[in-house]
Each structure stands twice: as C-alpha cells, then as structure tokens.
Amino acid sequence: AKQNELAEMEVTGNAGSGQVAVTMNGKHEVTKIVVNPEVIDPEDVDFLQDMLIAAFNDAVSQVTKMTDDEMGSITGGMSLPGM
C-alpha cells in the first residue's frame, strides 16, 4: 500500500532558479518537463542540457529522500538489511 502511495507522489526538480523544471513520480518516471523559453539559445545548447541534467538530478534526489523518509517512518528508523 505504501509503495503505491509513493509511486503516485510527485516531486519537481529545478535548475536555474526554476528556469527548467522536471517533475518525477515515486517510480522515478519523468511526468513533465518545463523549460522557460528564455533559456533556449540555439547558440548555447550546452547550457540548456546542463540545466536539464541539474533539474533531473534534483528530482531524483527528492524522490530518493521522499522514499527514505517514508521507509524510515514505516520501519521506525530501524535499519533493515538490503534497504
């Protein structure tokens, strides 16, 4: 039951003060990407790519923390082998 709840939760990772946002669910699936048109510069594609990577990594970190927090509340902070 908790796994289903976690899978349905969403987090949004940001980069560039919100210029790029990646929304991800608890299954680490990207559900939405928002890019402010101002950061799209055909002459500097590397900058946009770096911002997408940063936003994606921020979202992954948030999902991992959310999962760890939920699992910690279920186990009462006990350390379980393999978790």
PDB file of C-alpha atoms in Angstrom:
ATOM      1  CA  ALA A   1       0.000   0.000   0.000  1.00  0.00           C
ATOM      2  CA  LYS A   2       2.769   2.430   0.921  1.00  0.00           C
ATOM      3  CA  GLN A   3       4.634   1.547  -2.271  1.00  0.00           C
ATOM      4  CA  ASN A   4       1.588   2.529  -4.326  1.00  0.00           C
ATOM      5  CA  GLU A   5       1.316   5.810  -2.415  1.00  0.00           C
ATOM      6  CA  LEU A   6       4.998   6.529  -3.025  1.00  0.00           C
ATOM      7  CA  ALA A   7       4.684   5.653  -6.712  1.00  0.00           C
ATOM      8  CA  GLU A   8       1.875   8.199  -7.113  1.00  0.00           C
ATOM      9  CA  MET A   9       3.650  11.033  -5.274  1.00  0.00           C
ATOM     10  CA  GLU A  10       5.356  13.624  -7.450  1.00  0.00           C
ATOM     11  CA  VAL A  11       8.303  15.917  -6.890  1.00  0.00           C
ATOM     12  CA  THR A  12       9.694  18.686  -9.056  1.00  0.00           C
ATOM     13  CA  GLY A  13      13.405  19.246  -9.501  1.00  0.00           C
ATOM     14  CA  ASN A  14      14.519  22.708 -10.545  1.00  0.00           C
ATOM     15  CA  ALA A  15      17.557  24.342 -12.073  1.00  0.00           C
ATOM     16  CA  GLY A  16      18.379  27.938 -12.869  1.00  0.00           C
ATOM     17  CA  SER A  17      16.012  29.343 -10.238  1.00  0.00           C
ATOM     18  CA  GLY A  18      13.092  27.494 -11.792  1.00  0.00           C
ATOM     19  CA  GLN A  19      14.013  28.178 -15.420  1.00  0.00           C
ATOM     20  CA  VAL A  20      13.963  24.418 -16.004  1.00  0.00           C
ATOM     21  CA  ALA A  21      11.756  22.027 -14.022  1.00  0.00           C
ATOM     22  CA  VAL A  22      11.487  18.244 -14.160  1.00  0.00           C
ATOM     23  CA  THR A  23       8.549  16.529 -12.460  1.00  0.00           C
ATOM     24  CA  MET A  24       9.025  12.898 -11.482  1.00  0.00           C
ATOM     25  CA  ASN A  25       6.867  10.354  -9.699  1.00  0.00           C
ATOM     26  CA  GLY A  26       7.921   7.950  -6.966  1.00  0.00           C
ATOM     27  CA  LYS A  27       8.833   5.336  -9.569  1.00  0.00           C
ATOM     28  CA  HIS A  28      11.478   7.694 -10.981  1.00  0.00           C
ATOM     29  CA  GLU A  29       9.407   8.271 -14.111  1.00  0.00           C
ATOM     30  CA  VAL A  30       9.560  11.755 -15.597  1.00  0.00           C
ATOM     31  CA  THR A  31       5.998  13.036 -15.982  1.00  0.00           C
ATOM     32  CA  LYS A  32       6.628  16.622 -17.038  1.00  0.00           C
ATOM     33  CA  ILE A  33       9.425  18.924 -18.211  1.00  0.00           C
ATOM     34  CA  VAL A  34       9.035  22.697 -18.261  1.00  0.00           C
ATOM     35  CA  VAL A  35      11.612  24.921 -19.949  1.00  0.00           C
ATOM     36  CA  ASN A  36      11.351  28.694 -19.850  1.00  0.00           C
ATOM     37  CA  PRO A  37      11.717  29.809 -23.486  1.00  0.00           C
ATOM     38  CA  GLU A  38      14.229  32.453 -22.380  1.00  0.00           C
ATOM     39  CA  VAL A  39      16.838  29.756 -21.686  1.00  0.00           C
ATOM     40  CA  ILE A  40      16.583  28.300 -25.179  1.00  0.00           C
ATOM     41  CA  ASP A  41      19.556  29.688 -27.051  1.00  0.00           C
ATOM     42  CA  PRO A  42      20.451  27.848 -30.271  1.00  0.00           C
ATOM     43  CA  GLU A  43      23.982  29.174 -29.882  1.00  0.00           C
ATOM     44  CA  ASP A  44      24.352  27.637 -26.393  1.00  0.00           C
ATOM     45  CA  VAL A  45      22.672  24.236 -26.366  1.00  0.00           C
ATOM     46  CA  ASP A  46      25.163  23.018 -23.734  1.00  0.00           C
ATOM     47  CA  PHE A  47      23.705  25.450 -21.194  1.00  0.00           C
ATOM     48  CA  LEU A  48      20.174  24.061 -21.662  1.00  0.00           C
ATOM     49  CA  GLN A  49      21.463  20.498 -21.497  1.00  0.00           C
ATOM     50  CA  ASP A  50      23.305  21.263 -18.243  1.00  0.00           C
ATOM     51  CA  MET A  51      20.145  22.814 -16.774  1.00  0.00           C
ATOM     52  CA  LEU A  52      18.068  19.751 -17.756  1.00  0.00           C
ATOM     53  CA  ILE A  53      20.626  17.450 -16.150  1.00  0.00           C
ATOM     54  CA  ALA A  54      20.659  19.535 -12.959  1.00  0.00           C
ATOM     55  CA  ALA A  55      16.844  19.606 -12.751  1.00  0.00           C
ATOM     56  CA  PHE A  56      16.633  15.859 -13.402  1.00  0.00           C
ATOM     57  CA  ASN A  57      19.249  15.112 -10.725  1.00  0.00           C
ATOM     58  CA  ASP A  58      17.420  17.393  -8.276  1.00  0.00           C
ATOM     59  CA  ALA A  59      14.196  15.457  -8.892  1.00  0.00           C
ATOM     60  CA  VAL A  60      15.975  12.103  -8.425  1.00  0.00           C
ATOM     61  CA  SER A  61      17.430  13.330  -5.115  1.00  0.00           C
ATOM     62  CA  GLN A  62      13.987  14.436  -3.944  1.00  0.00           C
ATOM     63  CA  VAL A  63      12.384  11.083  -4.852  1.00  0.00           C
ATOM     64  CA  THR A  64      15.176   9.244  -3.039  1.00  0.00           C
ATOM     65  CA  LYS A  65      14.748  11.417   0.060  1.00  0.00           C
ATOM     66  CA  MET A  66      10.958  11.019  -0.044  1.00  0.00           C
ATOM     67  CA  THR A  67      11.316   7.230  -0.300  1.00  0.00           C
ATOM     68  CA  ASP A  68      13.891   7.109   2.501  1.00  0.00           C
ATOM     69  CA  ASP A  69      11.692   9.295   4.739  1.00  0.00           C
ATOM     70  CA  GLU A  70       8.622   7.131   4.106  1.00  0.00           C
ATOM     71  CA  MET A  71      10.520   3.892   4.659  1.00  0.00           C
ATOM     72  CA  GLY A  72      12.004   5.347   7.845  1.00  0.00           C
ATOM     73  CA  SER A  73       8.547   6.144   9.164  1.00  0.00           C
ATOM     74  CA  ILE A  74       7.359   2.607   8.353  1.00  0.00           C
ATOM     75  CA  THR A  75      10.326   0.868   9.991  1.00  0.00           C
ATOM     76  CA  GLY A  76      10.523   3.319  12.878  1.00  0.00           C
ATOM     77  CA  GLY A  77      14.066   4.179  11.881  1.00  0.00           C
ATOM     78  CA  MET A  78      15.259   0.577  12.138  1.00  0.00           C
ATOM     79  CA  SER A  79      17.978  -0.410   9.740  1.00  0.00           C
ATOM     80  CA  LEU A  80      16.845  -3.318   7.593  1.00  0.00           C
ATOM     81  CA  PRO A  81      19.279  -5.445   5.612  1.00  0.00           C
ATOM     82  CA  GLY A  82      19.182  -4.566   1.937  1.00  0.00           C
ATOM     83  CA  MET A  83      17.272  -1.308   2.436  1.00  0.00           C
TER      84      MET A  83
END
